[in-house]
Amino acid sequence: MTLRKFAGLGALLSLVMPGLAMAADEVAAPVLNSGDTAWMLTSTALVLFMTIPGLALFYGGMVRSKNILSVLMQCFAITGLISILWVIYGYSIAFDTTGMEQGVVNFNSFFGGMGKAFLAGVTPASVTGPAALFPEAVFITFQMTFAIITPALIVGAFAERMKFSAMLIFMGVWFTLVYAPIAHMVWSGNGGLMWDWGVLDFAGGTVVHINAGIAGLVACLVLGKRKGFPTTPMAPHNLGYTLMGAAMLWVGWFGFNAGSAAAANGTAGMAMLVTQIATAAAALGWMFAEWITHGKPSALGIASGVVAGLVAITPAAGTVGPMGALIIGLAAGVVCFFCATSLKRKLGYDDSLDAFGVHGIGGILGAILTGVFAAPSLGGFGTVTDIAAQVWIQCKGVGFTVIYTAIVTYIILKVLDAIIGLRVTEEEEAVGLDLAQHNERGYNL
């Protein structure tokens, strides 16, 4: 009788245990959050929309008609090139944490490992996320769109004078040696150089805008001025395109900033709100500064102000409150206006489309003011208790990025210039890059 009881119990357990094991597996298995996944998919599309067609049109309208296709072509080619490089090794350099340890400075504090090269180990089941989970494939694509727009921003500094072949090589090398390492230092987590410093950069003020702005300044200095600058009029040929591009950037930037919350949560909602406030304030700040200074407000001015506000709020979007955003936006509009006009004229550099004046200066201003307005005592939502200490940390991050980017960008450009040359000939520049580099015209009338 006892044996029969044990036999019956064994039979029962043999039926129940597989079910219990399956239940345990189900508990242990990561569960995707469909809301977060949907938001990150949407944000990724919005950020790509910022480059093509947003930035392409914004820049394309500002050049002369003989160069519009060259700018559009550069934006599209960069999108293709960086997408492939990101898959091969860029994602791994930026986000592989092999060898990293909090508080320890080593090679991997600057440069990620190659464990994710060619997206090794990434499957449909791979997940990521700070809290709730979404597919790693979505995160990879989301970060890819950031990697795409950053070098594309540099195009505005040397527009109308760089050879297409030199541009492609420069962007590939610059992405490898500048963008991916800076992204790793700021965003990779414990053990990353600027992460361990405590630098606050929610969506790319340092990684994207200071990086691109400084690279743009170095590029326009190395290449030299356009033929005829500044005495020959070089007015934008189609400000309608520029305004449409600015509008697309404004809309797409909600994916850029609110998407950087990596979840559909309150941080994303606040990031969206402060992005709108800062952008509107900067647009008005630039407009009124120009109105007072030059007597009339311009369409190009308000479009530039929009971008300046978007840039400045980017590092702060996850930590500042509405009133902090208002101040950051107003400051960005006014400061970037004077840097893109008075400062540029005084120093004499030919930053064709004000990549440095808007992105470099706006990024620096936004990064520093993040240290101020992230403090809860000033309406922020960060963990800043000592504003002076955080501002010093932000300045360290800005200073390191400026120096590193400037030096490496200069070396890349000088080497390329010695090997293949950077500039088109004077005759090609006079004809326009559309015909000289691509054998096409933007307008056939």
Tab-separated table of C-alpha atoms in Angstrom:
chain	number	residue	atom	x	y	z
A	1	MET	CA	0.000	0.000	0.000
A	2	THR	CA	2.813	2.390	0.895
A	3	LEU	CA	4.681	1.567	-2.308
A	4	ARG	CA	1.546	2.253	-4.289
A	5	LYS	CA	1.258	5.664	-2.595
A	6	PHE	CA	4.845	6.558	-3.510
A	7	ALA	CA	4.312	5.265	-7.036
A	8	GLY	CA	1.189	7.405	-7.335
A	9	LEU	CA	3.040	10.437	-5.961
A	10	GLY	CA	5.888	9.867	-8.399
A	11	ALA	CA	3.458	9.695	-11.282
A	12	LEU	CA	1.783	12.897	-10.112
A	13	LEU	CA	5.128	14.719	-9.804
A	14	SER	CA	6.164	13.538	-13.256
A	15	LEU	CA	3.077	15.258	-14.605
A	16	VAL	CA	3.333	18.420	-12.503
A	17	MET	CA	7.095	19.151	-12.583
A	18	PRO	CA	7.336	19.920	-16.317
A	19	GLY	CA	4.545	22.437	-15.857
A	20	LEU	CA	6.309	23.982	-12.867
A	21	ALA	CA	9.559	24.174	-14.846
A	22	MET	CA	7.756	25.844	-17.733
A	23	ALA	CA	6.175	28.328	-15.316
A	24	ALA	CA	9.589	29.143	-13.844
A	25	ASP	CA	10.997	29.707	-17.321
A	26	GLU	CA	8.109	32.003	-18.109
A	27	VAL	CA	8.769	34.037	-14.961
A	28	ALA	CA	12.506	34.264	-15.694
A	29	ALA	CA	12.078	35.150	-19.369
A	30	PRO	CA	12.195	38.888	-20.103
A	31	VAL	CA	8.865	40.375	-21.048
A	32	LEU	CA	8.752	43.148	-23.627
A	33	ASN	CA	6.789	46.268	-22.813
A	34	SER	CA	4.689	46.882	-25.898
A	35	GLY	CA	4.104	50.552	-25.073
A	36	ASP	CA	7.815	51.304	-24.681
A	37	THR	CA	8.582	49.316	-27.813
A	38	ALA	CA	6.015	51.236	-29.840
A	39	TRP	CA	7.347	54.576	-28.587
A	40	MET	CA	10.949	53.668	-29.380
A	41	LEU	CA	9.981	52.494	-32.870
A	42	THR	CA	8.234	55.820	-33.418
A	43	SER	CA	11.129	57.829	-31.986
A	44	THR	CA	13.604	56.041	-34.227
A	45	ALA	CA	11.615	56.957	-37.325
A	46	LEU	CA	11.348	60.571	-36.119
A	47	VAL	CA	15.108	60.897	-35.632
A	48	LEU	CA	15.845	59.484	-39.087
A	49	PHE	CA	13.262	61.948	-40.438
A	50	MET	CA	15.417	64.723	-38.958
A	51	THR	CA	18.273	63.942	-41.347
A	52	ILE	CA	16.365	62.869	-44.428
A	53	PRO	CA	14.563	64.978	-45.392
A	54	GLY	CA	14.722	67.511	-42.508
A	55	LEU	CA	18.387	68.490	-42.318
A	56	ALA	CA	18.850	67.919	-46.057
A	57	LEU	CA	16.172	70.504	-46.851
A	58	PHE	CA	17.252	72.876	-44.066
A	59	TYR	CA	20.800	72.991	-45.431
A	60	GLY	CA	19.790	72.610	-49.080
A	61	GLY	CA	17.719	75.777	-49.072
A	62	MET	CA	20.567	77.834	-47.624
A	63	VAL	CA	23.154	77.113	-50.309
A	64	ARG	CA	23.229	78.623	-53.788
A	65	SER	CA	21.124	76.892	-56.435
A	66	LYS	CA	24.187	75.370	-58.113
A	67	ASN	CA	24.978	73.387	-54.941
A	68	ILE	CA	21.628	72.149	-53.671
A	69	LEU	CA	22.013	68.595	-54.966
A	70	SER	CA	25.493	68.316	-53.461
A	71	VAL	CA	24.105	68.989	-49.992
A	72	LEU	CA	21.171	66.614	-50.425
A	73	MET	CA	23.524	63.978	-51.826
A	74	GLN	CA	25.905	64.334	-48.891
A	75	CYS	CA	23.077	63.844	-46.380
A	76	PHE	CA	21.794	60.745	-48.174
A	77	ALA	CA	25.273	59.257	-48.655
A	78	ILE	CA	26.149	59.825	-44.995
A	79	THR	CA	22.917	58.082	-44.004
A	80	GLY	CA	23.907	55.013	-45.991
A	81	LEU	CA	27.575	54.999	-44.973
A	82	ILE	CA	27.070	55.452	-41.231
A	83	SER	CA	24.260	52.874	-41.141
A	84	ILE	CA	26.643	50.198	-42.430
A	85	LEU	CA	29.604	51.266	-40.281
A	86	TRP	CA	27.330	51.285	-37.227
A	87	VAL	CA	26.357	47.680	-37.874
A	88	ILE	CA	29.923	46.504	-38.560
A	89	TYR	CA	31.662	48.094	-35.566
A	90	GLY	CA	30.155	51.439	-34.501
A	91	TYR	CA	27.540	50.050	-32.127
A	92	SER	CA	30.166	47.869	-30.489
A	93	ILE	CA	32.640	50.737	-30.023
A	94	ALA	CA	29.926	52.911	-28.498
A	95	PHE	CA	28.084	50.439	-26.270
A	96	ASP	CA	30.158	47.304	-25.629
A	97	THR	CA	31.097	47.485	-21.937
A	98	THR	CA	33.735	44.755	-21.905
A	99	GLY	CA	36.612	45.655	-19.598
A	100	MET	CA	34.817	48.616	-18.008
A	101	GLU	CA	34.728	49.137	-14.261
A	102	GLN	CA	33.272	52.070	-12.372
A	103	GLY	CA	35.954	54.437	-11.125
A	104	VAL	CA	38.698	52.740	-13.142
A	105	VAL	CA	40.176	54.596	-16.117
A	106	ASN	CA	41.516	52.272	-18.798
A	107	PHE	CA	41.377	51.900	-22.579
A	108	ASN	CA	37.763	50.779	-22.397
A	109	SER	CA	36.826	54.000	-20.628
A	110	PHE	CA	37.436	55.682	-23.999
A	111	PHE	CA	36.770	52.984	-26.554
A	112	GLY	CA	34.304	50.122	-26.368
A	113	GLY	CA	35.193	46.523	-27.056
A	114	MET	CA	34.386	44.601	-30.207
A	115	GLY	CA	32.096	42.036	-28.642
A	116	LYS	CA	29.124	43.450	-30.560
A	117	ALA	CA	30.933	43.797	-33.899
A	118	PHE	CA	28.705	42.782	-36.814
A	119	LEU	CA	25.927	42.779	-34.165
A	120	ALA	CA	27.114	39.456	-32.801
A	121	GLY	CA	24.537	37.796	-30.566
A	122	VAL	CA	21.700	40.144	-31.506
A	123	THR	CA	18.494	38.169	-32.146
A	124	PRO	CA	14.774	38.965	-32.194
A	125	ALA	CA	14.742	37.873	-28.545
A	126	SER	CA	17.518	40.285	-27.479
A	127	VAL	CA	16.156	42.981	-25.196
A	128	THR	CA	17.401	46.121	-23.502
A	129	GLY	CA	16.038	49.046	-21.520
A	130	PRO	CA	16.546	50.794	-18.193
A	131	ALA	CA	13.359	49.436	-16.648
A	132	ALA	CA	10.726	47.932	-18.908
A	133	LEU	CA	12.190	46.153	-21.905
A	134	PHE	CA	12.141	46.658	-25.657
A	135	PRO	CA	14.065	44.876	-28.432
A	136	GLU	CA	17.789	45.541	-28.630
A	137	ALA	CA	17.339	45.789	-32.392
A	138	VAL	CA	15.217	48.902	-31.835
A	139	PHE	CA	17.845	50.423	-29.532
A	140	ILE	CA	20.540	49.713	-32.117
A	141	THR	CA	18.532	51.452	-34.824
A	142	PHE	CA	17.605	54.350	-32.544
A	143	GLN	CA	21.243	55.010	-31.694
A	144	MET	CA	22.161	54.531	-35.357
A	145	THR	CA	20.005	57.525	-36.258
A	146	PHE	CA	21.979	59.665	-33.783
A	147	ALA	CA	25.208	58.458	-35.357
A	148	ILE	CA	23.822	59.416	-38.789
A	149	ILE	CA	22.758	62.970	-38.033
A	150	THR	CA	25.933	63.972	-36.188
A	151	PRO	CA	28.341	63.845	-39.157
A	152	ALA	CA	25.572	65.174	-41.402
A	153	LEU	CA	25.471	68.325	-39.257
A	154	ILE	CA	29.142	68.977	-40.089
A	155	VAL	CA	28.216	69.333	-43.776
A	156	GLY	CA	26.844	72.801	-43.053
A	157	ALA	CA	30.284	74.135	-42.122
A	158	PHE	CA	32.100	73.226	-45.343
A	159	ALA	CA	29.176	73.328	-47.788
A	160	GLU	CA	29.916	74.316	-51.400
A	161	ARG	CA	33.629	73.460	-51.440
A	162	MET	CA	34.590	69.906	-50.367
A	163	LYS	CA	35.092	67.044	-52.797
A	164	PHE	CA	32.469	64.323	-52.447
A	165	SER	CA	35.094	61.556	-52.271
A	166	ALA	CA	37.006	63.375	-49.531
A	167	MET	CA	33.763	64.006	-47.656
A	168	LEU	CA	32.879	60.300	-47.629
A	169	ILE	CA	36.294	59.214	-46.361
A	170	PHE	CA	36.400	61.990	-43.778
A	171	MET	CA	32.974	61.085	-42.413
A	172	GLY	CA	33.829	57.403	-42.138
A	173	VAL	CA	37.093	58.038	-40.287
A	174	TRP	CA	35.604	60.805	-38.128
A	175	PHE	CA	32.714	58.569	-37.106
A	176	THR	CA	35.190	55.864	-36.105
A	177	LEU	CA	37.673	57.987	-34.179
A	178	VAL	CA	35.470	60.766	-32.808
A	179	TYR	CA	31.732	60.091	-32.721
A	180	ALA	CA	31.714	56.483	-31.505
A	181	PRO	CA	34.351	57.021	-28.757
A	182	ILE	CA	32.641	60.186	-27.447
A	183	ALA	CA	29.290	58.356	-27.388
A	184	HIS	CA	30.990	55.557	-25.457
A	185	MET	CA	32.563	57.913	-22.911
A	186	VAL	CA	29.264	59.685	-22.219
A	187	TRP	CA	26.568	57.011	-22.567
A	188	SER	CA	28.025	53.533	-22.134
A	189	GLY	CA	27.570	53.371	-18.353
A	190	ASN	CA	29.820	52.651	-15.380
A	191	GLY	CA	33.454	52.857	-16.430
A	192	GLY	CA	32.875	55.327	-19.266
A	193	LEU	CA	35.110	58.349	-18.763
A	194	MET	CA	32.528	61.137	-18.754
A	195	TRP	CA	29.818	58.876	-17.360
A	196	ASP	CA	31.963	58.354	-14.270
A	197	TRP	CA	32.619	62.087	-14.061
A	198	GLY	CA	28.869	62.570	-13.748
A	199	VAL	CA	28.391	64.574	-16.961
A	200	LEU	CA	24.684	65.106	-17.681
A	201	ASP	CA	23.875	64.669	-21.362
A	202	PHE	CA	20.372	63.342	-21.784
A	203	ALA	CA	20.112	63.260	-25.576
A	204	GLY	CA	23.364	64.439	-27.126
A	205	GLY	CA	24.413	67.999	-26.346
A	206	THR	CA	27.982	66.765	-25.970
A	207	VAL	CA	27.887	63.642	-28.123
A	208	VAL	CA	26.054	65.181	-31.073
A	209	HIS	CA	26.090	68.975	-31.104
A	210	ILE	CA	29.362	70.066	-29.521
A	211	ASN	CA	31.024	67.197	-31.356
A	212	ALA	CA	29.635	68.227	-34.747
A	213	GLY	CA	29.962	71.963	-34.135
A	214	ILE	CA	33.642	71.815	-33.217
A	215	ALA	CA	34.391	69.431	-36.092
A	216	GLY	CA	32.602	71.834	-38.419
A	217	LEU	CA	34.644	74.798	-37.199
A	218	VAL	CA	37.909	72.905	-37.693
A	219	ALA	CA	36.791	71.734	-41.146
A	220	CYS	CA	35.914	75.203	-42.407
A	221	LEU	CA	39.228	76.563	-41.112
A	222	VAL	CA	41.270	73.780	-42.728
A	223	LEU	CA	39.465	74.032	-46.065
A	224	GLY	CA	39.520	77.810	-46.132
A	225	LYS	CA	36.888	80.258	-47.295
A	226	ARG	CA	34.674	79.872	-50.316
A	227	LYS	CA	35.838	81.773	-53.355
A	228	GLY	CA	34.516	85.313	-53.022
A	229	PHE	CA	33.649	85.105	-49.313
A	230	PRO	CA	32.738	87.497	-47.698
A	231	THR	CA	32.569	90.140	-50.445
A	232	THR	CA	30.488	88.182	-52.972
A	233	PRO	CA	26.781	87.807	-52.094
A	234	MET	CA	25.961	84.180	-51.291
A	235	ALA	CA	22.303	84.417	-50.342
A	236	PRO	CA	20.207	81.274	-49.705
A	237	HIS	CA	18.528	80.241	-52.930
A	238	ASN	CA	15.295	78.826	-51.450
A	239	LEU	CA	14.320	79.781	-47.913
A	240	GLY	CA	11.080	77.867	-48.354
A	241	TYR	CA	13.108	74.651	-48.276
A	242	THR	CA	14.956	75.885	-45.195
A	243	LEU	CA	11.753	76.661	-43.310
A	244	MET	CA	10.266	73.287	-44.244
A	245	GLY	CA	13.463	71.583	-43.111
A	246	ALA	CA	13.407	73.486	-39.821
A	247	ALA	CA	9.788	72.431	-39.270
A	248	MET	CA	10.723	68.794	-39.895
A	249	LEU	CA	13.614	69.090	-37.467
A	250	TRP	CA	11.286	70.569	-34.842
A	251	VAL	CA	8.826	67.692	-35.154
A	252	GLY	CA	11.512	65.017	-35.426
A	253	TRP	CA	13.310	66.344	-32.353
A	254	PHE	CA	10.570	64.995	-30.122
A	255	GLY	CA	11.846	61.552	-31.034
A	256	PHE	CA	15.400	62.744	-30.427
A	257	ASN	CA	14.746	64.087	-26.926
A	258	ALA	CA	11.655	62.309	-25.628
A	259	GLY	CA	12.854	59.063	-27.199
A	260	SER	CA	16.043	59.293	-25.154
A	261	ALA	CA	13.999	58.393	-22.073
A	262	ALA	CA	14.026	54.879	-23.587
A	263	ALA	CA	10.486	54.388	-22.299
A	264	ALA	CA	6.991	55.777	-22.678
A	265	ASN	CA	6.969	57.354	-19.229
A	266	GLY	CA	6.870	60.640	-17.346
A	267	THR	CA	10.456	61.516	-18.246
A	268	ALA	CA	9.593	61.225	-21.934
A	269	GLY	CA	6.525	63.409	-21.426
A	270	MET	CA	8.484	66.120	-19.635
A	271	ALA	CA	11.258	65.931	-22.234
A	272	MET	CA	8.657	66.584	-24.922
A	273	LEU	CA	7.222	69.560	-23.035
A	274	VAL	CA	10.545	71.247	-22.289
A	275	THR	CA	11.692	70.690	-25.879
A	276	GLN	CA	8.665	72.604	-27.162
A	277	ILE	CA	9.110	75.414	-24.632
A	278	ALA	CA	12.824	75.908	-25.257
A	279	THR	CA	12.440	75.802	-29.026
A	280	ALA	CA	9.657	78.368	-29.057
A	281	ALA	CA	11.616	80.639	-26.712
A	282	ALA	CA	14.771	80.402	-28.827
A	283	ALA	CA	12.869	81.143	-32.032
A	284	LEU	CA	11.466	84.309	-30.473
A	285	GLY	CA	14.788	85.184	-28.845
A	286	TRP	CA	16.649	85.036	-32.162
A	287	MET	CA	13.834	86.855	-33.975
A	288	PHE	CA	13.703	89.783	-31.573
A	289	ALA	CA	17.506	90.008	-31.295
A	290	GLU	CA	17.711	90.244	-35.074
A	291	TRP	CA	14.785	92.667	-35.243
A	292	ILE	CA	16.417	95.016	-32.739
A	293	THR	CA	19.882	94.692	-34.273
A	294	HIS	CA	19.076	94.736	-37.990
A	295	GLY	CA	15.707	96.453	-38.080
A	296	LYS	CA	13.717	93.530	-39.509
A	297	PRO	CA	13.042	89.918	-38.496
A	298	SER	CA	13.928	87.324	-41.140
A	299	ALA	CA	12.625	83.885	-42.044
A	300	LEU	CA	16.174	82.515	-42.008
A	301	GLY	CA	16.613	83.990	-38.544
A	302	ILE	CA	13.583	82.361	-36.986
A	303	ALA	CA	14.449	79.022	-38.599
A	304	SER	CA	17.959	79.266	-37.166
A	305	GLY	CA	16.519	80.186	-33.773
A	306	VAL	CA	14.349	77.086	-33.838
A	307	VAL	CA	17.389	74.879	-34.341
A	308	ALA	CA	19.383	76.743	-31.693
A	309	GLY	CA	16.665	76.057	-29.130
A	310	LEU	CA	16.434	72.401	-30.097
A	311	VAL	CA	20.190	72.053	-29.738
A	312	ALA	CA	20.445	73.794	-26.359
A	313	ILE	CA	17.662	71.821	-24.685
A	314	THR	CA	18.972	68.457	-25.893
A	315	PRO	CA	21.396	67.730	-23.020
A	316	ALA	CA	18.909	69.062	-20.461
A	317	ALA	CA	15.659	67.520	-21.724
A	318	GLY	CA	15.499	64.736	-19.150
A	319	THR	CA	16.342	66.792	-16.082
A	320	VAL	CA	15.159	70.416	-16.380
A	321	GLY	CA	11.692	71.778	-15.706
A	322	PRO	CA	9.553	74.079	-17.854
A	323	MET	CA	10.922	77.379	-16.509
A	324	GLY	CA	14.491	76.182	-16.835
A	325	ALA	CA	13.709	75.252	-20.440
A	326	LEU	CA	12.315	78.726	-21.058
A	327	ILE	CA	15.532	80.370	-19.859
A	328	ILE	CA	17.757	77.944	-21.768
A	329	GLY	CA	15.782	78.570	-24.958
A	330	LEU	CA	15.864	82.361	-24.686
A	331	ALA	CA	19.577	82.320	-23.929
A	332	ALA	CA	20.274	80.024	-26.877
A	333	GLY	CA	18.334	82.174	-29.329
A	334	VAL	CA	20.124	85.378	-28.374
A	335	VAL	CA	23.630	83.960	-27.874
A	336	CYS	CA	23.601	81.845	-31.049
A	337	PHE	CA	22.323	84.833	-33.047
A	338	PHE	CA	25.306	86.963	-32.084
A	339	CYS	CA	27.782	84.101	-32.532
A	340	ALA	CA	26.438	83.221	-35.993
A	341	THR	CA	26.516	86.867	-37.126
A	342	SER	CA	28.739	89.291	-35.220
A	343	LEU	CA	31.314	86.774	-33.949
A	344	LYS	CA	31.649	85.081	-37.336
A	345	ARG	CA	32.143	88.395	-39.114
A	346	LYS	CA	34.674	89.575	-36.546
A	347	LEU	CA	36.776	86.397	-36.685
A	348	GLY	CA	36.344	85.949	-40.444
A	349	TYR	CA	35.867	82.174	-40.674
A	350	ASP	CA	33.557	80.786	-43.370
A	351	ASP	CA	31.156	78.499	-41.532
A	352	SER	CA	28.846	78.294	-44.546
A	353	LEU	CA	25.579	77.383	-42.838
A	354	ASP	CA	26.506	78.163	-39.202
A	355	ALA	CA	27.092	74.630	-37.996
A	356	PHE	CA	29.441	75.937	-35.308
A	357	GLY	CA	27.450	79.064	-34.502
A	358	VAL	CA	24.262	77.077	-33.872
A	359	HIS	CA	25.299	73.539	-32.930
A	360	GLY	CA	28.679	74.177	-31.336
A	361	ILE	CA	27.696	77.264	-29.355
A	362	GLY	CA	24.161	76.027	-28.644
A	363	GLY	CA	25.498	72.671	-27.462
A	364	ILE	CA	28.061	74.278	-25.152
A	365	LEU	CA	25.508	76.678	-23.707
A	366	GLY	CA	22.930	73.938	-23.180
A	367	ALA	CA	25.441	71.559	-21.598
A	368	ILE	CA	26.585	74.131	-19.053
A	369	LEU	CA	23.094	75.385	-18.216
A	370	THR	CA	21.994	71.780	-17.678
A	371	GLY	CA	24.187	71.800	-14.597
A	372	VAL	CA	22.211	74.779	-13.306
A	373	PHE	CA	18.599	73.985	-14.122
A	374	ALA	CA	18.698	70.237	-13.430
A	375	ALA	CA	18.745	71.160	-9.741
A	376	PRO	CA	15.394	70.538	-7.976
A	377	SER	CA	15.864	73.876	-6.191
A	378	LEU	CA	15.463	75.556	-9.605
A	379	GLY	CA	12.554	73.431	-10.759
A	380	GLY	CA	14.615	70.610	-12.246
A	381	PHE	CA	14.110	66.879	-11.898
A	382	GLY	CA	17.727	65.760	-11.635
A	383	THR	CA	19.737	64.777	-8.594
A	384	VAL	CA	21.877	67.933	-8.554
A	385	THR	CA	22.324	69.259	-5.006
A	386	ASP	CA	25.471	71.311	-5.567
A	387	ILE	CA	24.961	73.494	-8.638
A	388	ALA	CA	28.522	74.845	-8.708
A	389	ALA	CA	29.978	71.338	-8.560
A	390	GLN	CA	27.708	70.092	-11.347
A	391	VAL	CA	28.489	73.109	-13.546
A	392	TRP	CA	32.190	72.331	-13.096
A	393	ILE	CA	31.534	68.735	-14.153
A	394	GLN	CA	29.623	69.965	-17.207
A	395	CYS	CA	32.470	72.320	-18.097
A	396	LYS	CA	34.937	69.461	-17.813
A	397	GLY	CA	32.833	67.415	-20.215
A	398	VAL	CA	32.546	70.325	-22.630
A	399	GLY	CA	36.274	71.076	-22.449
A	400	PHE	CA	37.318	67.479	-22.997
A	401	THR	CA	34.968	67.100	-25.970
A	402	VAL	CA	36.129	70.361	-27.560
A	403	ILE	CA	39.818	69.497	-27.228
A	404	TYR	CA	39.515	65.844	-28.251
A	405	THR	CA	37.256	66.556	-31.221
A	406	ALA	CA	39.305	69.523	-32.448
A	407	ILE	CA	42.619	67.673	-32.355
A	408	VAL	CA	41.447	64.430	-33.926
A	409	THR	CA	39.354	66.208	-36.571
A	410	TYR	CA	42.319	68.403	-37.525
A	411	ILE	CA	44.619	65.392	-37.889
A	412	ILE	CA	42.094	63.488	-40.035
A	413	LEU	CA	41.569	66.455	-42.355
A	414	LYS	CA	45.261	67.250	-42.753
A	415	VAL	CA	46.125	63.630	-43.548
A	416	LEU	CA	43.316	63.398	-46.095
A	417	ASP	CA	44.326	66.701	-47.649
A	418	ALA	CA	47.882	65.431	-48.087
A	419	ILE	CA	46.742	62.147	-49.620
A	420	ILE	CA	43.774	62.990	-51.862
A	421	GLY	CA	43.034	66.707	-51.367
A	422	LEU	CA	39.928	68.126	-49.722
A	423	ARG	CA	38.736	70.939	-51.959
A	424	VAL	CA	37.310	71.045	-55.424
A	425	THR	CA	39.156	73.235	-57.934
A	426	GLU	CA	38.296	76.916	-58.357
A	427	GLU	CA	36.674	76.115	-61.699
A	428	GLU	CA	34.514	73.392	-60.135
A	429	GLU	CA	33.540	75.691	-57.300
A	430	ALA	CA	32.532	78.376	-59.782
A	431	VAL	CA	30.436	75.926	-61.817
A	432	GLY	CA	28.886	74.461	-58.691
A	433	LEU	CA	29.237	71.086	-57.019
A	434	ASP	CA	26.023	69.746	-58.554
A	435	LEU	CA	27.542	69.640	-62.030
A	436	ALA	CA	31.193	69.301	-61.027
A	437	GLN	CA	30.746	66.396	-58.607
A	438	HIS	CA	27.495	64.740	-59.671
A	439	ASN	CA	26.897	65.801	-63.298
A	440	GLU	CA	23.360	66.905	-62.454
A	441	ARG	CA	21.459	70.115	-61.924
A	442	GLY	CA	19.009	70.843	-59.148
A	443	TYR	CA	16.929	72.917	-61.551
A	444	ASN	CA	16.594	72.429	-65.296
A	445	LEU	CA	14.785	75.517	-66.591
